[in-house]
PDB file of N, CA and C in Angstrom:
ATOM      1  N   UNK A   1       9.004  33.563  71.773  1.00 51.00           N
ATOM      2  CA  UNK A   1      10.209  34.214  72.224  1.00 51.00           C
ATOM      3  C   UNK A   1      11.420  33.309  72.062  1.00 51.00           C
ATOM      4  N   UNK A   2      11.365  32.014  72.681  1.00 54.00           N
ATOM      5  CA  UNK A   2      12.349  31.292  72.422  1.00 54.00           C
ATOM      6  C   UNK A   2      12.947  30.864  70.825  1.00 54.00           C
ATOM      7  N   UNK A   3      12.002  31.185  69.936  1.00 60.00           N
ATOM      8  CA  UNK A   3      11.918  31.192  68.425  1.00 60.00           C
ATOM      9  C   UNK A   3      12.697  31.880  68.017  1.00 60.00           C
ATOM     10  N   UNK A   4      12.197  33.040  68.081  1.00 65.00           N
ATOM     11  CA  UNK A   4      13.354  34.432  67.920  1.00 65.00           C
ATOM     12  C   UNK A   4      14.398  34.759  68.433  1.00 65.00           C
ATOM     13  N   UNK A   5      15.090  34.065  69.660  1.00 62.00           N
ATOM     14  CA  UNK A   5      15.988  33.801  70.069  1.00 62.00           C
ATOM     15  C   UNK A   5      16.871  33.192  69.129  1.00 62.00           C
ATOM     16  N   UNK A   6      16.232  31.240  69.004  1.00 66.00           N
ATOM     17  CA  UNK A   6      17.122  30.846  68.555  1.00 66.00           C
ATOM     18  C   UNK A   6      17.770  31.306  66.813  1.00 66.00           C
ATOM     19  N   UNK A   7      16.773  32.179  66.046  1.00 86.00           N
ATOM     20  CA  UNK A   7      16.773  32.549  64.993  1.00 86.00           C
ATOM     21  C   UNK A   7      17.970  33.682  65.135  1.00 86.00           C
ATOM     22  N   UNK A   8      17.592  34.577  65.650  1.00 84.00           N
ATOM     23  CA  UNK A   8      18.614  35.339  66.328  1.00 84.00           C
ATOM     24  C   UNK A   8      20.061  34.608  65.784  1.00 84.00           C
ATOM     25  N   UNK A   9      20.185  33.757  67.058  1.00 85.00           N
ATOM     26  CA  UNK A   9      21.621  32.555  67.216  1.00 85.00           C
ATOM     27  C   UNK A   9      22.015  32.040  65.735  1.00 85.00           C
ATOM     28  N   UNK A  10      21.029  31.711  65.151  1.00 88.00           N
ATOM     29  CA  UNK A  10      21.007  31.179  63.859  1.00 88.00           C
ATOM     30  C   UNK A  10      21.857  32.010  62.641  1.00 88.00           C
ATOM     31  N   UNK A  11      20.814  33.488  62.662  1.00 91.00           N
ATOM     32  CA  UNK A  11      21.596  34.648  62.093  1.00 91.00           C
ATOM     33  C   UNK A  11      22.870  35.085  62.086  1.00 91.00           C
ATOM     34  N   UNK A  12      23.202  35.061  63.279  1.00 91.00           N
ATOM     35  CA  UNK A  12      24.521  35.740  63.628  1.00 91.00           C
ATOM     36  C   UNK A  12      25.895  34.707  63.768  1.00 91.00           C
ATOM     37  N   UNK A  13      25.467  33.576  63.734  1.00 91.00           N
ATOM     38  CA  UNK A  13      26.110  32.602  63.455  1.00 91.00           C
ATOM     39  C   UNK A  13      26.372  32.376  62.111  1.00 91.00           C
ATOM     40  N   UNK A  14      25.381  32.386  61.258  1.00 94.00           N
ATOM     41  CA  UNK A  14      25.697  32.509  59.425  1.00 94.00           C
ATOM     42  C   UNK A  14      26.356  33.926  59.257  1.00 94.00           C
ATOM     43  N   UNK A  15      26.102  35.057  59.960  1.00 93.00           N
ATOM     44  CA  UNK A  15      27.263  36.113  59.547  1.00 93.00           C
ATOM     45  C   UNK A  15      28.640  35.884  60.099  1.00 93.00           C
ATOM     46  N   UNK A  16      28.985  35.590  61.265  1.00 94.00           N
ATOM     47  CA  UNK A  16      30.401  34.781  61.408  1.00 94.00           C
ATOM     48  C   UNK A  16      31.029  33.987  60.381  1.00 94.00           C
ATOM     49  N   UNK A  17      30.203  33.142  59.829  1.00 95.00           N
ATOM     50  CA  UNK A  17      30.521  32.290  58.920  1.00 95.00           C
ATOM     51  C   UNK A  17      31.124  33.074  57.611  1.00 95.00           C
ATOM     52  N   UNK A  18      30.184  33.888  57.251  1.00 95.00           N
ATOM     53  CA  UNK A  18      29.998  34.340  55.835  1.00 95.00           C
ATOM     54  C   UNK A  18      31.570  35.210  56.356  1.00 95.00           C
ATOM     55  N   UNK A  19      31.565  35.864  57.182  1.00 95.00           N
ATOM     56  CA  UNK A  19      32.940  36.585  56.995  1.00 95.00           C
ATOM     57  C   UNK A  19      34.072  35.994  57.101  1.00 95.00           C
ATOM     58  N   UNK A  20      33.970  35.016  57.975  1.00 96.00           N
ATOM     59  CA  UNK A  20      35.212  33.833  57.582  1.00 96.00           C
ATOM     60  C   UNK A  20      35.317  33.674  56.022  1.00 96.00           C
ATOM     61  N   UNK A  21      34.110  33.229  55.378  1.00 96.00           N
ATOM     62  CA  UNK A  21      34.714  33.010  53.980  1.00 96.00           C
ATOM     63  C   UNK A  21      35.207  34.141  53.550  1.00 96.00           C
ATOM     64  N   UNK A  22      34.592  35.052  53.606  1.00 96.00           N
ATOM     65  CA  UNK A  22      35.508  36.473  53.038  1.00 96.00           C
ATOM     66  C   UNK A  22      36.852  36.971  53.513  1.00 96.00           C
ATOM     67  N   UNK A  23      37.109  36.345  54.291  1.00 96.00           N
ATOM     68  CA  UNK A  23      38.401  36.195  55.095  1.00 96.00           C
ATOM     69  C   UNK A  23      39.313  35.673  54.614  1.00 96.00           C
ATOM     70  N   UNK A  24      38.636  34.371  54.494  1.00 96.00           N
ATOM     71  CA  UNK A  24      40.141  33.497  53.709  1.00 96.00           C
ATOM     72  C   UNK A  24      39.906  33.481  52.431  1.00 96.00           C
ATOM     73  N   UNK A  25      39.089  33.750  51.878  1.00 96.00           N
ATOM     74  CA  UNK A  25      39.280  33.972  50.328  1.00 96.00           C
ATOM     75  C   UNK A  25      40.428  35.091  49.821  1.00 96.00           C
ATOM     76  N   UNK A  26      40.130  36.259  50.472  1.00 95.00           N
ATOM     77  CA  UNK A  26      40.911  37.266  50.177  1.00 95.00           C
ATOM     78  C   UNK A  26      42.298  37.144  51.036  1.00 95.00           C
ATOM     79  N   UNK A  27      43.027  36.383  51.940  1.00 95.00           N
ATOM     80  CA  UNK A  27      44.120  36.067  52.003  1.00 95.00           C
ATOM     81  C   UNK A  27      44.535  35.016  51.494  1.00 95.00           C
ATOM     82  N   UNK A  28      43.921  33.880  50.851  1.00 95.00           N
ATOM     83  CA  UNK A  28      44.297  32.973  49.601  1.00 95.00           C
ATOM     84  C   UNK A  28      44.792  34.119  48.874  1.00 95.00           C
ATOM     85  N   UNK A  29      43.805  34.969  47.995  1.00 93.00           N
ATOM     86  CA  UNK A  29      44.352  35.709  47.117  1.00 93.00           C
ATOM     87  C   UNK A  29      45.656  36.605  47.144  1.00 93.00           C
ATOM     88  N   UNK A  30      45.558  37.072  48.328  1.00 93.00           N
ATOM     89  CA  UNK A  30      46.641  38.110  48.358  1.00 93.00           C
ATOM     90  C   UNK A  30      48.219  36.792  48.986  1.00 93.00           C
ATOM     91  N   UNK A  31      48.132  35.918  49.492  1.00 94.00           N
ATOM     92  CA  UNK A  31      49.022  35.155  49.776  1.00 94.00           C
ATOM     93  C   UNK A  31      49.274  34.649  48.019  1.00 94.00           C
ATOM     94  N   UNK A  32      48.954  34.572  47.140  1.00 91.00           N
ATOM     95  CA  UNK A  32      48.924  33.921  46.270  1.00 91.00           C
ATOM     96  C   UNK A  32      49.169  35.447  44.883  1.00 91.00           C
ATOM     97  N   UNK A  33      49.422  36.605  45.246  1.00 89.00           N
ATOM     98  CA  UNK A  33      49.553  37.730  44.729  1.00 89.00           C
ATOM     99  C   UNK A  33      50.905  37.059  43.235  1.00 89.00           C
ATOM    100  N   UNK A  34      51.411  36.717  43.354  1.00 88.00           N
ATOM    101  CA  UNK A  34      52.597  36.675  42.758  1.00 88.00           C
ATOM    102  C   UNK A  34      53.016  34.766  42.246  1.00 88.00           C
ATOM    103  N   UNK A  35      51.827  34.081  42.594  1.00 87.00           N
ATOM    104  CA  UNK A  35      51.671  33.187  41.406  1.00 87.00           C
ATOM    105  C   UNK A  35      51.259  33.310  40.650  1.00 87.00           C
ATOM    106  N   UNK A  36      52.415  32.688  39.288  1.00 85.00           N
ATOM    107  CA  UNK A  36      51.874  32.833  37.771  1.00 85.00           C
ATOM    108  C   UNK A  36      50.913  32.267  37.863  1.00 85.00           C
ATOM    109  N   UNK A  37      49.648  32.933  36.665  1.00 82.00           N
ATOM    110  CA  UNK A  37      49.401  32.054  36.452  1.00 82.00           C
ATOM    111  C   UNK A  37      47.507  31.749  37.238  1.00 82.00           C
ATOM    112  N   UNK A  38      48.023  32.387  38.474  1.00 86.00           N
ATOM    113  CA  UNK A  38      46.734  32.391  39.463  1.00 86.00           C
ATOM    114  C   UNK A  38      45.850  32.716  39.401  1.00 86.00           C
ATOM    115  N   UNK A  39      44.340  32.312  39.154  1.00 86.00           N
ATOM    116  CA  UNK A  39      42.939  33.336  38.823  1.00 86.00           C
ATOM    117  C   UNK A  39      42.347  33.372  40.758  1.00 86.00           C
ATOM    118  N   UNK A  40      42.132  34.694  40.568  1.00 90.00           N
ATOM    119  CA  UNK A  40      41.698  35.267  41.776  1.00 90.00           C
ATOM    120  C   UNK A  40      40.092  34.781  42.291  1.00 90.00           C
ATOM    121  N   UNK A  41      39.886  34.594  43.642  1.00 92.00           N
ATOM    122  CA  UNK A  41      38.349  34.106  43.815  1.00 92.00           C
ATOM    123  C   UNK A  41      37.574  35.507  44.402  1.00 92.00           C
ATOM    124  N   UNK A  42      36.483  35.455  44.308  1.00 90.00           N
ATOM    125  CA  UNK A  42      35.614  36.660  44.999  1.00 90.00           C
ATOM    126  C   UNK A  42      34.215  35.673  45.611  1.00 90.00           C
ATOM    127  N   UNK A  43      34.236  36.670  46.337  1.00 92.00           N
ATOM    128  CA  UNK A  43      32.978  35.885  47.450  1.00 92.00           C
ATOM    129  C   UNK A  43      31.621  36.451  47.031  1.00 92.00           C
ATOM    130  N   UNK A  44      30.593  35.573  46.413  1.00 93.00           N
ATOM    131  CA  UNK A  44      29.118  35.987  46.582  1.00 93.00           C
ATOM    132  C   UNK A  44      28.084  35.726  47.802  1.00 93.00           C
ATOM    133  N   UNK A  45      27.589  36.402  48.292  1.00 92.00           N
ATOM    134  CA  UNK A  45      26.804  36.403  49.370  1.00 92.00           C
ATOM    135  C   UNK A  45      25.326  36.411  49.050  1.00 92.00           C
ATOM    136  N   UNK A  46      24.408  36.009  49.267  1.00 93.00           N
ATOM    137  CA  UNK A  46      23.605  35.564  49.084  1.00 93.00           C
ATOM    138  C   UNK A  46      22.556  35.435  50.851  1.00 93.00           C
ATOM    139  N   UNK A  47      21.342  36.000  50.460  1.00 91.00           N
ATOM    140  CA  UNK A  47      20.685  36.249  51.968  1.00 91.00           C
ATOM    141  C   UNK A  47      19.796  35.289  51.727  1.00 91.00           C
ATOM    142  N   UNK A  48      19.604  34.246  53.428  1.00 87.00           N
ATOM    143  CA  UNK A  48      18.863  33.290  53.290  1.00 87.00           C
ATOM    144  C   UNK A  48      17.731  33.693  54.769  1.00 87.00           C
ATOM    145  N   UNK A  49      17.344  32.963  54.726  1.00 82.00           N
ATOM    146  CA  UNK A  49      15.630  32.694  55.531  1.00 82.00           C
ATOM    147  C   UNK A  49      16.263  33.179  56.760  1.00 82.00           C
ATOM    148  N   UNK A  50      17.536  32.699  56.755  1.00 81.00           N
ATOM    149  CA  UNK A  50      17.878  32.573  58.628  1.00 81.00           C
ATOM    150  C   UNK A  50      19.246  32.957  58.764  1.00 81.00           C
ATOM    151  N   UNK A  51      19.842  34.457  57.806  1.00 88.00           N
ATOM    152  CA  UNK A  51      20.599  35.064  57.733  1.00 88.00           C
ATOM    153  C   UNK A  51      21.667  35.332  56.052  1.00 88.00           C
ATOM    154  N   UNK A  52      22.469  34.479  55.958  1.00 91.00           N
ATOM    155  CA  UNK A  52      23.285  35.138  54.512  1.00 91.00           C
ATOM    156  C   UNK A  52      24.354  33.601  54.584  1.00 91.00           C
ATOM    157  N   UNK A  53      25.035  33.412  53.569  1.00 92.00           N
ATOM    158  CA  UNK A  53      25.702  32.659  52.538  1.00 92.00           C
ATOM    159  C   UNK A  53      26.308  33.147  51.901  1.00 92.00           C
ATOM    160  N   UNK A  54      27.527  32.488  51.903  1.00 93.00           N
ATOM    161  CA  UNK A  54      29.024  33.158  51.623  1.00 93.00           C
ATOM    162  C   UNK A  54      29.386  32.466  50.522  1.00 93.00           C
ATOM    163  N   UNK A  55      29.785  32.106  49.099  1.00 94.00           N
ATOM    164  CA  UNK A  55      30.260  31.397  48.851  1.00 94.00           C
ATOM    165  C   UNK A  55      31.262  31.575  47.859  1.00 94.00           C
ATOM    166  N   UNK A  56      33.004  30.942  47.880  1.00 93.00           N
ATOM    167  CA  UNK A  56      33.764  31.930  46.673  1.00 93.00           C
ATOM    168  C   UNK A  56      33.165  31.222  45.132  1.00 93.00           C
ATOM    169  N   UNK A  57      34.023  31.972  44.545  1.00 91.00           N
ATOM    170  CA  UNK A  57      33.564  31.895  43.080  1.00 91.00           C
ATOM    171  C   UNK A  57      34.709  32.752  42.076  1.00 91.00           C
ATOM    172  N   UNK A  58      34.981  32.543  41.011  1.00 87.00           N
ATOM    173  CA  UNK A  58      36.079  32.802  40.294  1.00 87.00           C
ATOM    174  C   UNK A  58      35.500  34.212  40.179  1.00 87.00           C
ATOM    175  N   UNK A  59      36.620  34.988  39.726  1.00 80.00           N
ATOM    176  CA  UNK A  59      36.553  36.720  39.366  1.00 80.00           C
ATOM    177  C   UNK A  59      36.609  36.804  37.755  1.00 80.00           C
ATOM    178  N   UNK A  60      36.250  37.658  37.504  1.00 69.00           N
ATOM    179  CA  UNK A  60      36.420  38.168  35.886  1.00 69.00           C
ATOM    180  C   UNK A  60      38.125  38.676  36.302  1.00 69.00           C
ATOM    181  N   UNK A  61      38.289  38.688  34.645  1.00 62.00           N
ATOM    182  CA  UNK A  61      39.767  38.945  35.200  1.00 62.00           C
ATOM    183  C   UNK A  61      40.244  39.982  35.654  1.00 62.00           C
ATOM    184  N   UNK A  62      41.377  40.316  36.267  1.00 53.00           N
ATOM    185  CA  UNK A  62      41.291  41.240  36.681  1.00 53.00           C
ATOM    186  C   UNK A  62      42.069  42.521  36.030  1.00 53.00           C
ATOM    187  N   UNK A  63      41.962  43.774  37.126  1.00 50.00           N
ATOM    188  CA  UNK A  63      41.665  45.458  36.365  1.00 50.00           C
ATOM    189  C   UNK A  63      43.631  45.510  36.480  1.00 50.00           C
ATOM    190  N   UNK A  64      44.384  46.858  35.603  1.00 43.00           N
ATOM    191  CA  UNK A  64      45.493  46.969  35.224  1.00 43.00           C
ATOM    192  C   UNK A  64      46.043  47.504  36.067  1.00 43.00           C
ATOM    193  N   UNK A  65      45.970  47.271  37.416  1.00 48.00           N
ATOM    194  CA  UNK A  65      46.019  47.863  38.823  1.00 48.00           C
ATOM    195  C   UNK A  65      46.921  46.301  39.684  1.00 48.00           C
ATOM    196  N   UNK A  66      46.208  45.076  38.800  1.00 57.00           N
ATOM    197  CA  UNK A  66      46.543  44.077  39.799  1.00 57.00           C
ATOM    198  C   UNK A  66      47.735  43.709  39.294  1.00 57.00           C
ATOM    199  N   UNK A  67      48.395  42.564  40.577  1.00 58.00           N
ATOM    200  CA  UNK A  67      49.320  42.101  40.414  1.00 58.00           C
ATOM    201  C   UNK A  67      49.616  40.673  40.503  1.00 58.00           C
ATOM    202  N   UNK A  68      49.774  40.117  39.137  1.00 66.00           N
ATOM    203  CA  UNK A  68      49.173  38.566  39.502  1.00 66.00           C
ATOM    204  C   UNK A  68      47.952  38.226  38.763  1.00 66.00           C
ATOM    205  N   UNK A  69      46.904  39.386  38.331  1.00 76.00           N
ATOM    206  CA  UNK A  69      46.034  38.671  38.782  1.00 76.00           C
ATOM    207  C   UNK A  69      45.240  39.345  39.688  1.00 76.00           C
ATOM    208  N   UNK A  70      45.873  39.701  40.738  1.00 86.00           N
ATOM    209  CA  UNK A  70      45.253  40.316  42.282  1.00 86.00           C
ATOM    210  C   UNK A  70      45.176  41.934  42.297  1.00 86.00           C
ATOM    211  N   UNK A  71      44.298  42.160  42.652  1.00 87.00           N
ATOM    212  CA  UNK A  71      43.986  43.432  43.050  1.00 87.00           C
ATOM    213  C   UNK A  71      44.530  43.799  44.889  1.00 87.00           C
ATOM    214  N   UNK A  72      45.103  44.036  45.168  1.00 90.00           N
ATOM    215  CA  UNK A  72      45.942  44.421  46.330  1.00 90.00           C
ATOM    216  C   UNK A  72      44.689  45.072  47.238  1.00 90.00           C
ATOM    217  N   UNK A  73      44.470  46.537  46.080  1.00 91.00           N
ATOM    218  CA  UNK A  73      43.760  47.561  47.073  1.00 91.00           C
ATOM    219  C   UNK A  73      42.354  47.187  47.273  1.00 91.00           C
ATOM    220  N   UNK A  74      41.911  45.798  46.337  1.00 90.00           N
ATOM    221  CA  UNK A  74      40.255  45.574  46.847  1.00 90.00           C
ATOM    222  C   UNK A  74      40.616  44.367  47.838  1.00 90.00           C
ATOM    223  N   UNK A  75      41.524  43.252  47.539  1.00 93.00           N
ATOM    224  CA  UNK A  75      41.241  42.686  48.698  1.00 93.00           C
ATOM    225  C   UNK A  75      41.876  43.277  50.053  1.00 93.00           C
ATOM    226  N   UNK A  76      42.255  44.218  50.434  1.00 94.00           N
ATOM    227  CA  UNK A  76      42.947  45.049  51.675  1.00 94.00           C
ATOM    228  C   UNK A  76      41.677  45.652  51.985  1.00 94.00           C
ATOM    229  N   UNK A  77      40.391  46.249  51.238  1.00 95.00           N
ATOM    230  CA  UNK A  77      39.438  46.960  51.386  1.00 95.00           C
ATOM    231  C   UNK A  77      38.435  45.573  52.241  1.00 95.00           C
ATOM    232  N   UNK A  78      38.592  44.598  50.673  1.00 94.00           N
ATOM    233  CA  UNK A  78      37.191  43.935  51.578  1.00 94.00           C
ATOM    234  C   UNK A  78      37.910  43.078  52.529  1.00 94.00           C
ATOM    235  N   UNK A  79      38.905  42.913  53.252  1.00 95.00           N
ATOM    236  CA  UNK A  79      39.251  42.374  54.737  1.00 95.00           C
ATOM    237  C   UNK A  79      39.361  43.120  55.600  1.00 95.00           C
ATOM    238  N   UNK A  80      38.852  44.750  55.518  1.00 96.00           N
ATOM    239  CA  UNK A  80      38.571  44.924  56.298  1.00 96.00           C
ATOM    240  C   UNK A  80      36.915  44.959  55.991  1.00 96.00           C
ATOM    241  N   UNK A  81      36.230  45.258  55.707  1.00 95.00           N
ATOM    242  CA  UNK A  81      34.903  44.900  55.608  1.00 95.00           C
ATOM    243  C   UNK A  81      34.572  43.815  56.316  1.00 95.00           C
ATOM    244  N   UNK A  82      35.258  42.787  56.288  1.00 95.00           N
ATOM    245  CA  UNK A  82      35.288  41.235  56.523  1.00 95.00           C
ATOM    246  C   UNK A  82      35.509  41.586  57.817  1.00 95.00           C
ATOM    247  N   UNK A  83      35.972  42.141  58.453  1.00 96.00           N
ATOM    248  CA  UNK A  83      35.909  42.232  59.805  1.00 96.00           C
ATOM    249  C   UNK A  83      35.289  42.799  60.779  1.00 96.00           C
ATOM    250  N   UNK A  84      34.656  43.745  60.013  1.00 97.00           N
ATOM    251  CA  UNK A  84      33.718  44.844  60.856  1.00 97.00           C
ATOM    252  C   UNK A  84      32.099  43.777  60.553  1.00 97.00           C
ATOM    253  N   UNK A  85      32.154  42.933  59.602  1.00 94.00           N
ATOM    254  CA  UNK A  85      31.143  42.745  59.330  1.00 94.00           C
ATOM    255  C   UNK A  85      31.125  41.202  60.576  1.00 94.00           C
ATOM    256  N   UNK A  86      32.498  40.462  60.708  1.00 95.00           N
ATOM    257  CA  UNK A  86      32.459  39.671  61.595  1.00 95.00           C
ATOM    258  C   UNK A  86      32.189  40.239  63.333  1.00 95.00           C
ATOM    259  N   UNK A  87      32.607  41.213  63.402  1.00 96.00           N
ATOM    260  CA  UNK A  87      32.933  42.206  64.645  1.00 96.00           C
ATOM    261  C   UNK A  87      31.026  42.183  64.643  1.00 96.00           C
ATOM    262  N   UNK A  88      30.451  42.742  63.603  1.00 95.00           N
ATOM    263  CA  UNK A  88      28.828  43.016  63.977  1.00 95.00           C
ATOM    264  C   UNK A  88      27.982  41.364  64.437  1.00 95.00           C
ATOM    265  N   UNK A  89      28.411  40.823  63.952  1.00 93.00           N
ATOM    266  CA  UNK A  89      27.960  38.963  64.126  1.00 93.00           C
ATOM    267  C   UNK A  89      28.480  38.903  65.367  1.00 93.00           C
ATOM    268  N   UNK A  90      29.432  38.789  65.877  1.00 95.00           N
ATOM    269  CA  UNK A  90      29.913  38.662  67.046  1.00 95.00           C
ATOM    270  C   UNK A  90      29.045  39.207  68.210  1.00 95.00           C
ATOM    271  N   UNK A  91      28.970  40.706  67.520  1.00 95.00           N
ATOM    272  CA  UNK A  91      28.120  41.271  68.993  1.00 95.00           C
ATOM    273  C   UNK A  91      26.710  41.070  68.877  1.00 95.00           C
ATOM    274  N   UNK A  92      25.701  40.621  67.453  1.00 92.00           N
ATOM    275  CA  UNK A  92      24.590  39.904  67.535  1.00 92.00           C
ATOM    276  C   UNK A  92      24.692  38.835  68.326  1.00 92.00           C
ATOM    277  N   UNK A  93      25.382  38.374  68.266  1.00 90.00           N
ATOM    278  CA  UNK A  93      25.646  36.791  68.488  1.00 90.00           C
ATOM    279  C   UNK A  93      25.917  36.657  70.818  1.00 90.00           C
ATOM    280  N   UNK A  94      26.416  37.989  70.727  1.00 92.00           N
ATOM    281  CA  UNK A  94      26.306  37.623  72.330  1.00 92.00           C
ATOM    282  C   UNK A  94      24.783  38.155  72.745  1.00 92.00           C
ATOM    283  N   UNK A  95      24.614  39.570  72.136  1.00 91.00           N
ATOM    284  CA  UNK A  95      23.441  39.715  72.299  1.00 91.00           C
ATOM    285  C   UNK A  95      21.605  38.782  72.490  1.00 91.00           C
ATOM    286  N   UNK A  96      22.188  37.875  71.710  1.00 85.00           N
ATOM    287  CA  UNK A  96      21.345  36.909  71.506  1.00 85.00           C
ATOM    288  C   UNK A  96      21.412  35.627  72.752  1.00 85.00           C
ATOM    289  N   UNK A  97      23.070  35.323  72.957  1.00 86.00           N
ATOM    290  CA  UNK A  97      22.926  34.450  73.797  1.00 86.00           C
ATOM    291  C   UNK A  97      22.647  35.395  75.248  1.00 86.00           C
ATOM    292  N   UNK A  98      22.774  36.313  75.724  1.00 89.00           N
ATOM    293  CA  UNK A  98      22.073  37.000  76.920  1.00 89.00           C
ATOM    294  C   UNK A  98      20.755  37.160  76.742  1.00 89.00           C
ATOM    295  N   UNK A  99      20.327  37.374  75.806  1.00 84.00           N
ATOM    296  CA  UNK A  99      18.672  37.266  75.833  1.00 84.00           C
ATOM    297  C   UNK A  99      18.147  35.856  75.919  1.00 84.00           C
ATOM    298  N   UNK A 100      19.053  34.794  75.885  1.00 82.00           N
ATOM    299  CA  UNK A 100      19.024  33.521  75.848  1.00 82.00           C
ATOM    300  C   UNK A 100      18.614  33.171  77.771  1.00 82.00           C
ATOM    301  N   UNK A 101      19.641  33.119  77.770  1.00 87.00           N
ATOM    302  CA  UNK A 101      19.906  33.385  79.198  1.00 87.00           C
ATOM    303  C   UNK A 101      18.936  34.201  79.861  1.00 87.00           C
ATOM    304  N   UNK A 102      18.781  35.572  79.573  1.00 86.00           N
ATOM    305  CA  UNK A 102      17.289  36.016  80.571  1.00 86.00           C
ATOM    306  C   UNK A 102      16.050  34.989  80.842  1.00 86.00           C
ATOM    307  N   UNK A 103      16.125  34.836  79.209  1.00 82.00           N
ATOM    308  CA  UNK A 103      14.808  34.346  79.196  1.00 82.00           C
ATOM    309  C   UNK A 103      14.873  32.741  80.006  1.00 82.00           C
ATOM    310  N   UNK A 104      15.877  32.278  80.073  1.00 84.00           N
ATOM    311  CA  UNK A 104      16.028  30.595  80.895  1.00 84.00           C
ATOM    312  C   UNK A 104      16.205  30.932  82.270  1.00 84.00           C
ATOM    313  N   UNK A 105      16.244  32.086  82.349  1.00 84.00           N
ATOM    314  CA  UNK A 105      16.025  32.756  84.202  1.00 84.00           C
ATOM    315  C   UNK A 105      14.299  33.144  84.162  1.00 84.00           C
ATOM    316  N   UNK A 106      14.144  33.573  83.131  1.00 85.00           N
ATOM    317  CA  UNK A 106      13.038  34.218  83.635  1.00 85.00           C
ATOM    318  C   UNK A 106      11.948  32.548  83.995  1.00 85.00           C
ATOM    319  N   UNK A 107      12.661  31.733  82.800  1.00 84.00           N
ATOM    320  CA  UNK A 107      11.726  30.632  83.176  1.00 84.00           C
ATOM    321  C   UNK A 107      11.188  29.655  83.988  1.00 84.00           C
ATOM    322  N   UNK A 108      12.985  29.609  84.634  1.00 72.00           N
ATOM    323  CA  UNK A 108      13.263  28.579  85.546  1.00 72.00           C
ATOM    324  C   UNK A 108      12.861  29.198  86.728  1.00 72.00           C
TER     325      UNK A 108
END
């Protein structure tokens, strides 16, 4: 039990993470909309043993929509993604530490 707990903690802590990177990647980009010149980053995610991995990485170039460089309407899309997906980590993440907590009542 205490295993799956801390795995739990583990999980939802690497999804916090991972949406931070998706966070500031896509406001680098969009802060950066209107430098010449600028190649845009995109975030690959990648699922590990004990939740997911965020990491940026350059974009193909981009579609005749962007500006810069930047695509406006995908990074506006995936920050919010980036947030609902931090918003779900968050509430794993308390979830986990109250089951934390039961269980160090139930023990003590």
């Amino acid at each position: 039990m205490i295993k799956n707990s801390a795995s739990a903690l583990a999980i939802a802590a690497s999804g916090l993470s991972a949406a931070s990177t998706r966070t500031a990647v896509r406001a680098q980009n969009v802060a950066n909309v209107l430098t010449p010149g600028y190649a845009p980053l995109g975030v690959e995610q990648t699922a590990r043993s004990a939740g997911v991995r965020a990491e940026a990485r350059p974009l193909a170039p981009a579609s005749a929509v962007a500006v810069g460089g930047v695509d406006l309407v995908t990074e506006l899309v995936d920050l919010q993604a980036a947030k609902r997906a931090f918003q779900a980590s968050a509430a794993a993440l308390r979830t986990a530490d109250e089951q934390s907590k039961e269980l160090i009542d139930l023990l003590g």
